One Martini backbone bead per residue (centre of mass of N, CA, C, O) as a GRO file, in nm:
protein
  328
    1UNK     BB    1   9.002   9.097   9.333
    2UNK     BB    2   9.339   9.061   9.308
    3UNK     BB    3   9.488   8.725   9.300
    4UNK     BB    4   9.765   8.637   9.158
    5UNK     BB    5   9.642   8.790   8.884
    6UNK     BB    6   9.347   8.733   8.977
    7UNK     BB    7   9.011   8.800   8.938
    8UNK     BB    8   8.794   8.840   9.216
    9UNK     BB    9   8.470   8.759   9.344
   10UNK     BB   10   8.227   8.894   9.609
   11UNK     BB   11   7.890   8.890   9.611
   12UNK     BB   12   7.844   8.870   9.943
   13UNK     BB   13   8.069   8.996  10.073
   14UNK     BB   14   8.147   9.148  10.411
   15UNK     BB   15   8.004   9.123  10.717
   16UNK     BB   16   8.287   9.225  10.887
   17UNK     BB   17   8.441   9.341  10.677
   18UNK     BB   18   8.754   9.507  10.554
   19UNK     BB   19   9.105   9.454  10.476
   20UNK     BB   20   9.396   9.635  10.339
   21UNK     BB   21   9.673   9.609  10.486
   22UNK     BB   22   9.509   9.723  10.756
   23UNK     BB   23   9.285   9.877  10.581
   24UNK     BB   24   8.986   9.994  10.631
   25UNK     BB   25   8.688  10.002  10.480
   26UNK     BB   26   8.442  10.233  10.511
   27UNK     BB   27   8.291  10.099  10.260
   28UNK     BB   28   8.029   9.888  10.138
   29UNK     BB   29   8.021   9.874   9.814
   30UNK     BB   30   7.775   9.785   9.551
   31UNK     BB   31   7.917   9.867   9.303
   32UNK     BB   32   8.139   9.951   9.093
   33UNK     BB   33   8.474   9.892   8.961
   34UNK     BB   34   8.759  10.108   8.940
   35UNK     BB   35   9.069  10.182   8.764
   36UNK     BB   36   9.374  10.367   8.856
   37UNK     BB   37   9.688  10.392   8.650
   38UNK     BB   38  10.008  10.576   8.568
   39UNK     BB   39  10.218  10.386   8.608
   40UNK     BB   40  10.523  10.231   8.493
   41UNK     BB   41  10.437   9.998   8.682
   42UNK     BB   42  10.326   9.694   8.582
   43UNK     BB   43  10.111   9.465   8.571
   44UNK     BB   44  10.046   9.160   8.494
   45UNK     BB   45   9.905   9.209   8.176
   46UNK     BB   46   9.908   9.514   8.162
   47UNK     BB   47   9.818   9.822   8.082
   48UNK     BB   48   9.853  10.127   8.030
   49UNK     BB   49   9.735  10.407   8.130
   50UNK     BB   50   9.398  10.502   8.007
   51UNK     BB   51   9.107  10.674   7.902
   52UNK     BB   52   9.065  10.433   7.676
   53UNK     BB   53   9.002  10.241   7.871
   54UNK     BB   54   8.796  10.035   8.097
   55UNK     BB   55   8.884  10.034   8.412
   56UNK     BB   56   9.058   9.799   8.487
   57UNK     BB   57   9.308   9.624   8.622
   58UNK     BB   58   9.441   9.571   8.315
   59UNK     BB   59   9.271   9.859   8.220
   60UNK     BB   60   9.339  10.149   8.319
   61UNK     BB   61   9.309  10.447   8.405
   62UNK     BB   62   9.479  10.775   8.420
   63UNK     BB   63   9.233  10.927   8.568
   64UNK     BB   64   9.023  11.021   8.817
   65UNK     BB   65   8.813  11.184   8.657
   66UNK     BB   66   8.731  10.961   8.460
   67UNK     BB   67   8.626  10.771   8.676
   68UNK     BB   68   8.409  10.958   8.789
   69UNK     BB   69   8.257  10.987   8.511
   70UNK     BB   70   8.193  10.662   8.513
   71UNK     BB   71   8.013  10.696   8.733
   72UNK     BB   72   7.733  10.640   8.951
   73UNK     BB   73   7.529  10.797   9.135
   74UNK     BB   74   7.463  10.629   9.435
   75UNK     BB   75   7.568  10.318   9.377
   76UNK     BB   76   7.863  10.252   9.507
   77UNK     BB   77   8.132  10.319   9.392
   78UNK     BB   78   8.470  10.216   9.314
   79UNK     BB   79   8.806  10.359   9.342
   80UNK     BB   80   9.111  10.239   9.239
   81UNK     BB   81   9.441  10.349   9.326
   82UNK     BB   82   9.745  10.306   9.230
   83UNK     BB   83  10.055  10.246   9.277
   84UNK     BB   84  10.227  10.541   9.164
   85UNK     BB   85  10.027  10.740   9.129
   86UNK     BB   86  10.006  11.066   8.945
   87UNK     BB   87   9.911  11.414   9.012
   88UNK     BB   88   9.832  11.744   8.896
   89UNK     BB   89   9.730  12.045   9.071
   90UNK     BB   90   9.668  12.365   8.890
   91UNK     BB   91   9.355  12.381   8.957
   92UNK     BB   92   8.988  12.379   8.975
   93UNK     BB   93   8.967  12.169   8.694
   94UNK     BB   94   9.107  11.883   8.725
   95UNK     BB   95   8.948  11.802   9.007
   96UNK     BB   96   8.616  11.663   9.074
   97UNK     BB   97   8.398  11.595   9.343
   98UNK     BB   98   8.088  11.506   9.159
   99UNK     BB   99   8.011  11.208   9.282
  100UNK     BB  100   7.797  11.039   9.449
  101UNK     BB  101   7.900  10.770   9.650
  102UNK     BB  102   8.221  10.763   9.649
  103UNK     BB  103   8.509  10.548   9.662
  104UNK     BB  104   8.850  10.637   9.733
  105UNK     BB  105   9.130  10.404   9.690
  106UNK     BB  106   9.443  10.373   9.795
  107UNK     BB  107   9.744  10.226   9.703
  108UNK     BB  108   9.985  10.155   9.902
  109UNK     BB  109  10.298  10.291  10.039
  110UNK     BB  110  10.419  10.568  10.114
  111UNK     BB  111  10.570  10.683   9.816
  112UNK     BB  112  10.339  10.490   9.648
  113UNK     BB  113  10.121  10.648   9.685
  114UNK     BB  114   9.890  10.831   9.584
  115UNK     BB  115   9.976  11.147   9.415
  116UNK     BB  116   9.900  11.498   9.496
  117UNK     BB  117  10.007  11.798   9.331
  118UNK     BB  118  10.033  12.134   9.420
  119UNK     BB  119  10.037  12.389   9.160
  120UNK     BB  120  10.102  12.721   9.001
  121UNK     BB  121   9.859  12.790   9.221
  122UNK     BB  122   9.688  12.897   9.501
  123UNK     BB  123   9.396  12.797   9.367
  124UNK     BB  124   9.457  12.517   9.383
  125UNK     BB  125   9.195  12.261   9.372
  126UNK     BB  126   8.937  12.043   9.523
  127UNK     BB  127   8.626  12.013   9.452
  128UNK     BB  128   8.327  11.960   9.660
  129UNK     BB  129   7.984  11.871   9.534
  130UNK     BB  130   7.925  11.593   9.673
  131UNK     BB  131   7.792  11.332   9.838
  132UNK     BB  132   7.935  11.062   9.992
  133UNK     BB  133   8.253  11.099  10.004
  134UNK     BB  134   8.562  10.909   9.982
  135UNK     BB  135   8.913  10.924  10.101
  136UNK     BB  136   9.204  10.697  10.077
  137UNK     BB  137   9.536  10.661  10.088
  138UNK     BB  138   9.677  10.955  10.034
  139UNK     BB  139   9.894  11.199   9.880
  140UNK     BB  140   9.945  11.550   9.971
  141UNK     BB  141  10.109  11.823   9.795
  142UNK     BB  142  10.289  12.125   9.844
  143UNK     BB  143  10.419  12.330   9.541
  144UNK     BB  144  10.321  12.616   9.662
  145UNK     BB  145  10.235  12.922   9.759
  146UNK     BB  146   9.969  12.933   9.947
  147UNK     BB  147   9.757  12.719   9.950
  148UNK     BB  148   9.446  12.778  10.030
  149UNK     BB  149   9.297  12.491   9.935
  150UNK     BB  150   9.264  12.161   9.864
  151UNK     BB  151   8.971  12.159   9.974
  152UNK     BB  152   8.630  12.248   9.848
  153UNK     BB  153   8.326  12.402   9.927
  154UNK     BB  154   8.139  12.515   9.678
  155UNK     BB  155   7.934  12.750   9.700
  156UNK     BB  156   7.605  12.579   9.750
  157UNK     BB  157   7.699  12.320   9.813
  158UNK     BB  158   7.630  11.967   9.961
  159UNK     BB  159   7.897  11.781  10.094
  160UNK     BB  160   7.800  11.549  10.260
  161UNK     BB  161   7.985  11.312  10.411
  162UNK     BB  162   8.286  11.382  10.410
  163UNK     BB  163   8.582  11.166  10.373
  164UNK     BB  164   8.906  11.160  10.544
  165UNK     BB  165   9.140  10.881  10.523
  166UNK     BB  166   9.459  10.794  10.564
  167UNK     BB  167   9.620  11.061  10.507
  168UNK     BB  168   9.863  11.287  10.355
  169UNK     BB  169  10.003  11.616  10.448
  170UNK     BB  170  10.255  11.800  10.250
  171UNK     BB  171  10.507  12.010  10.280
  172UNK     BB  172  10.804  12.116  10.104
  173UNK     BB  173  10.800  12.398  10.262
  174UNK     BB  174  10.771  12.716  10.402
  175UNK     BB  175  10.678  12.819  10.084
  176UNK     BB  176  10.559  12.523  10.019
  177UNK     BB  177  10.218  12.560  10.093
  178UNK     BB  178   9.941  12.502  10.302
  179UNK     BB  179   9.681  12.656  10.464
  180UNK     BB  180   9.454  12.441  10.373
  181UNK     BB  181   9.262  12.150  10.338
  182UNK     BB  182   8.961  12.237  10.444
  183UNK     BB  183   8.673  12.419  10.300
  184UNK     BB  184   8.393  12.561  10.363
  185UNK     BB  185   8.085  12.702  10.330
  186UNK     BB  186   7.801  12.934  10.374
  187UNK     BB  187   7.619  12.685  10.391
  188UNK     BB  188   7.415  12.555  10.592
  189UNK     BB  189   7.494  12.218  10.642
  190UNK     BB  190   7.684  12.130  10.394
  191UNK     BB  191   7.906  11.963  10.605
  192UNK     BB  192   7.769  11.740  10.715
  193UNK     BB  193   7.961  11.467  10.830
  194UNK     BB  194   8.240  11.538  10.867
  195UNK     BB  195   8.559  11.353  10.809
  196UNK     BB  196   8.879  11.332  11.006
  197UNK     BB  197   9.095  11.045  10.979
  198UNK     BB  198   9.413  10.919  11.023
  199UNK     BB  199   9.596  11.165  10.976
  200UNK     BB  200   9.878  11.345  10.823
  201UNK     BB  201  10.060  11.646  10.926
  202UNK     BB  202  10.296  11.867  10.738
  203UNK     BB  203  10.347  12.194  10.856
  204UNK     BB  204  10.572  12.464  10.732
  205UNK     BB  205  10.428  12.723  10.722
  206UNK     BB  206  10.501  13.106  10.762
  207UNK     BB  207  10.331  13.316  10.557
  208UNK     BB  208  10.058  13.199  10.685
  209UNK     BB  209   9.764  13.113  10.822
  210UNK     BB  210   9.742  12.783  10.951
  211UNK     BB  211   9.452  12.567  10.888
  212UNK     BB  212   9.320  12.272  10.820
  213UNK     BB  213   9.016  12.347  10.924
  214UNK     BB  214   8.723  12.516  10.767
  215UNK     BB  215   8.418  12.634  10.903
  216UNK     BB  216   8.165  12.855  10.740
  217UNK     BB  217   7.932  12.699  10.899
  218UNK     BB  218   7.697  12.529  11.012
  219UNK     BB  219   7.782  12.209  11.179
  220UNK     BB  220   7.713  11.861  11.172
  221UNK     BB  221   7.874  11.586  11.245
  222UNK     BB  222   8.184  11.598  11.357
  223UNK     BB  223   8.500  11.430  11.273
  224UNK     BB  224   8.812  11.434  11.479
  225UNK     BB  225   9.041  11.159  11.449
  226UNK     BB  226   9.351  11.013  11.484
  227UNK     BB  227   9.559  11.243  11.451
  228UNK     BB  228   9.867  11.378  11.304
  229UNK     BB  229  10.051  11.691  11.392
  230UNK     BB  230  10.269  11.942  11.235
  231UNK     BB  231  10.368  12.280  11.318
  232UNK     BB  232  10.446  12.584  11.280
  233UNK     BB  233  10.502  12.884  11.400
  234UNK     BB  234  10.175  13.058  11.479
  235UNK     BB  235  10.054  13.286  11.642
  236UNK     BB  236   9.719  13.278  11.712
  237UNK     BB  237   9.680  12.988  11.563
  238UNK     BB  238   9.483  12.744  11.454
  239UNK     BB  239   9.564  12.426  11.347
  240UNK     BB  240   9.289  12.249  11.297
  241UNK     BB  241   9.028  12.445  11.391
  242UNK     BB  242   8.790  12.672  11.231
  243UNK     BB  243   8.463  12.816  11.334
  244UNK     BB  244   8.404  13.072  11.446
  245UNK     BB  245   8.054  13.156  11.486
  246UNK     BB  246   7.991  12.865  11.442
  247UNK     BB  247   7.797  12.588  11.491
  248UNK     BB  248   7.933  12.296  11.639
  249UNK     BB  249   7.779  11.983  11.619
  250UNK     BB  250   7.852  11.682  11.719
  251UNK     BB  251   8.146  11.672  11.825
  252UNK     BB  252   8.438  11.470  11.746
  253UNK     BB  253   8.741  11.500  11.954
  254UNK     BB  254   8.995  11.246  11.914
  255UNK     BB  255   9.312  11.121  11.953
  256UNK     BB  256   9.499  11.363  11.914
  257UNK     BB  257   9.832  11.452  11.779
  258UNK     BB  258   9.953  11.785  11.852
  259UNK     BB  259  10.193  12.033  11.705
  260UNK     BB  260  10.244  12.380  11.832
  261UNK     BB  261  10.506  12.611  11.927
  262UNK     BB  262  10.353  12.832  12.062
  263UNK     BB  263  10.378  13.150  12.260
  264UNK     BB  264  10.081  13.217  12.156
  265UNK     BB  265   9.706  13.147  12.232
  266UNK     BB  266   9.494  13.329  12.135
  267UNK     BB  267   9.194  13.141  12.080
  268UNK     BB  268   9.372  12.893  12.013
  269UNK     BB  269   9.594  12.645  11.891
  270UNK     BB  270   9.361  12.421  11.767
  271UNK     BB  271   9.086  12.576  11.853
  272UNK     BB  272   8.853  12.801  11.701
  273UNK     BB  273   8.592  12.998  11.875
  274UNK     BB  274   8.279  13.209  11.920
  275UNK     BB  275   8.096  13.006  12.011
  276UNK     BB  276   7.810  12.916  12.257
  277UNK     BB  277   7.669  12.637  12.082
  278UNK     BB  278   7.822  12.391  12.115
  279UNK     BB  279   7.861  12.032  12.053
  280UNK     BB  280   8.028  11.778  12.239
  281UNK     BB  281   8.354  11.591  12.238
  282UNK     BB  282   8.673  11.617  12.409
  283UNK     BB  283   8.918  11.345  12.391
  284UNK     BB  284   9.229  11.217  12.424
  285UNK     BB  285   9.431  11.459  12.388
  286UNK     BB  286   9.758  11.564  12.243
  287UNK     BB  287   9.897  11.890  12.325
  288UNK     BB  288  10.142  12.119  12.186
  289UNK     BB  289  10.288  12.403  12.359
  290UNK     BB  290  10.457  12.749  12.446
  291UNK     BB  291  10.276  12.899  12.643
  292UNK     BB  292  10.370  13.083  12.939
  293UNK     BB  293  10.065  13.213  13.030
  294UNK     BB  294   9.806  13.033  12.909
  295UNK     BB  295   9.744  12.771  12.738
  296UNK     BB  296   9.540  12.771  12.478
  297UNK     BB  297   9.367  12.525  12.275
  298UNK     BB  298   9.077  12.646  12.346
  299UNK     BB  299   8.816  12.818  12.348
  300UNK     BB  300   8.610  12.970  12.552
  301UNK     BB  301   8.250  12.897  12.565
  302UNK     BB  302   8.144  12.653  12.368
  303UNK     BB  303   8.013  12.389  12.538
  304UNK     BB  304   8.200  12.175  12.549
  305UNK     BB  305   8.329  11.868  12.618
  306UNK     BB  306   8.574  11.731  12.867
  307UNK     BB  307   8.839  11.465  12.845
  308UNK     BB  308   9.157  11.398  12.877
  309UNK     BB  309   9.335  11.662  12.814
  310UNK     BB  310   9.670  11.738  12.697
  311UNK     BB  311   9.831  12.053  12.803
  312UNK     BB  312  10.018  12.306  12.829
  313UNK     BB  313  10.046  12.619  13.052
  314UNK     BB  314  10.377  12.712  13.067
  315UNK     BB  315  10.586  12.644  12.818
  316UNK     BB  316  10.792  12.425  12.881
  317UNK     BB  317  11.053  12.268  12.794
  318UNK     BB  318  11.061  11.926  12.849
  319UNK     BB  319  10.751  11.902  12.917
  320UNK     BB  320  10.454  11.803  13.033
  321UNK     BB  321  10.137  11.776  13.027
  322UNK     BB  322   9.803  11.865  13.126
  323UNK     BB  323   9.505  11.906  13.220
  324UNK     BB  324   9.321  12.064  12.938
  325UNK     BB  325   9.119  12.160  13.092
  326UNK     BB  326   9.068  12.170  13.405
  327UNK     BB  327   9.000  11.985  13.658
  328UNK     BB  328   8.689  11.915  13.885
   0.00000   0.00000   0.00000
């Protein structure tokens, strides 16, 4: 890690974990470290980002894809993406998360976090085809109408244990918007271990049914926790998770603060599912909706466990929620 312009190595690692400006690294990766930075603001002594560079702190690559291609699968490589780095995702071929066991860590805060802007086509997306990939502290922006899905588990690939942590997802307007952030595929258990934590969602779209996460097959070990999200009104549309008839097992859904002021919530304002064999626990969530008659934030009959989830059931503005489903 560079300290005061000097690159320092810690071959013994950090036995108690590590934080960078308060952001814990999800994985203590044992592999090589690569740097990506195409910002015009250069570090002292650094070259401008180029895929002809060596991918070091002072000679970073210009694109995340080139850094991924330089990694060795399952070695535990880390890619640090510099503050101010920016890329445009205009198709499904620009950036592929196709190397197993890679941690992608964005540096910087606020508007200088690494930024990936989806544009040009509704089908622009980032396919996730390999297992054990994590991405942290990046900003993803929708700048085209109805981006179908920012991340996709394509074909019959099995990108298990994919983790998105401490990222922000932002629509640029009500018509420059993403429909979905992550969509799984139809291969059972292909997305086991999926984790979506500490993220912020600003969903403005009103032209199509927007749901952040869609799991299209049976999925085990799903974690959705500590997220904050705001959605525009889209009645009878689940804001956070659509599970369909698929069994979502060992689900941890906790400490999410989510707002969608729907006035009708048939099927669930925040989680929709027709499965009757889900397992897991939903607890300590704060969920806001304005359905004056039903106030359903999750479909009934899923067999999930519930503790201390607060959501209105009468839909009155300027009122607080209460335990929902009701305490017994």
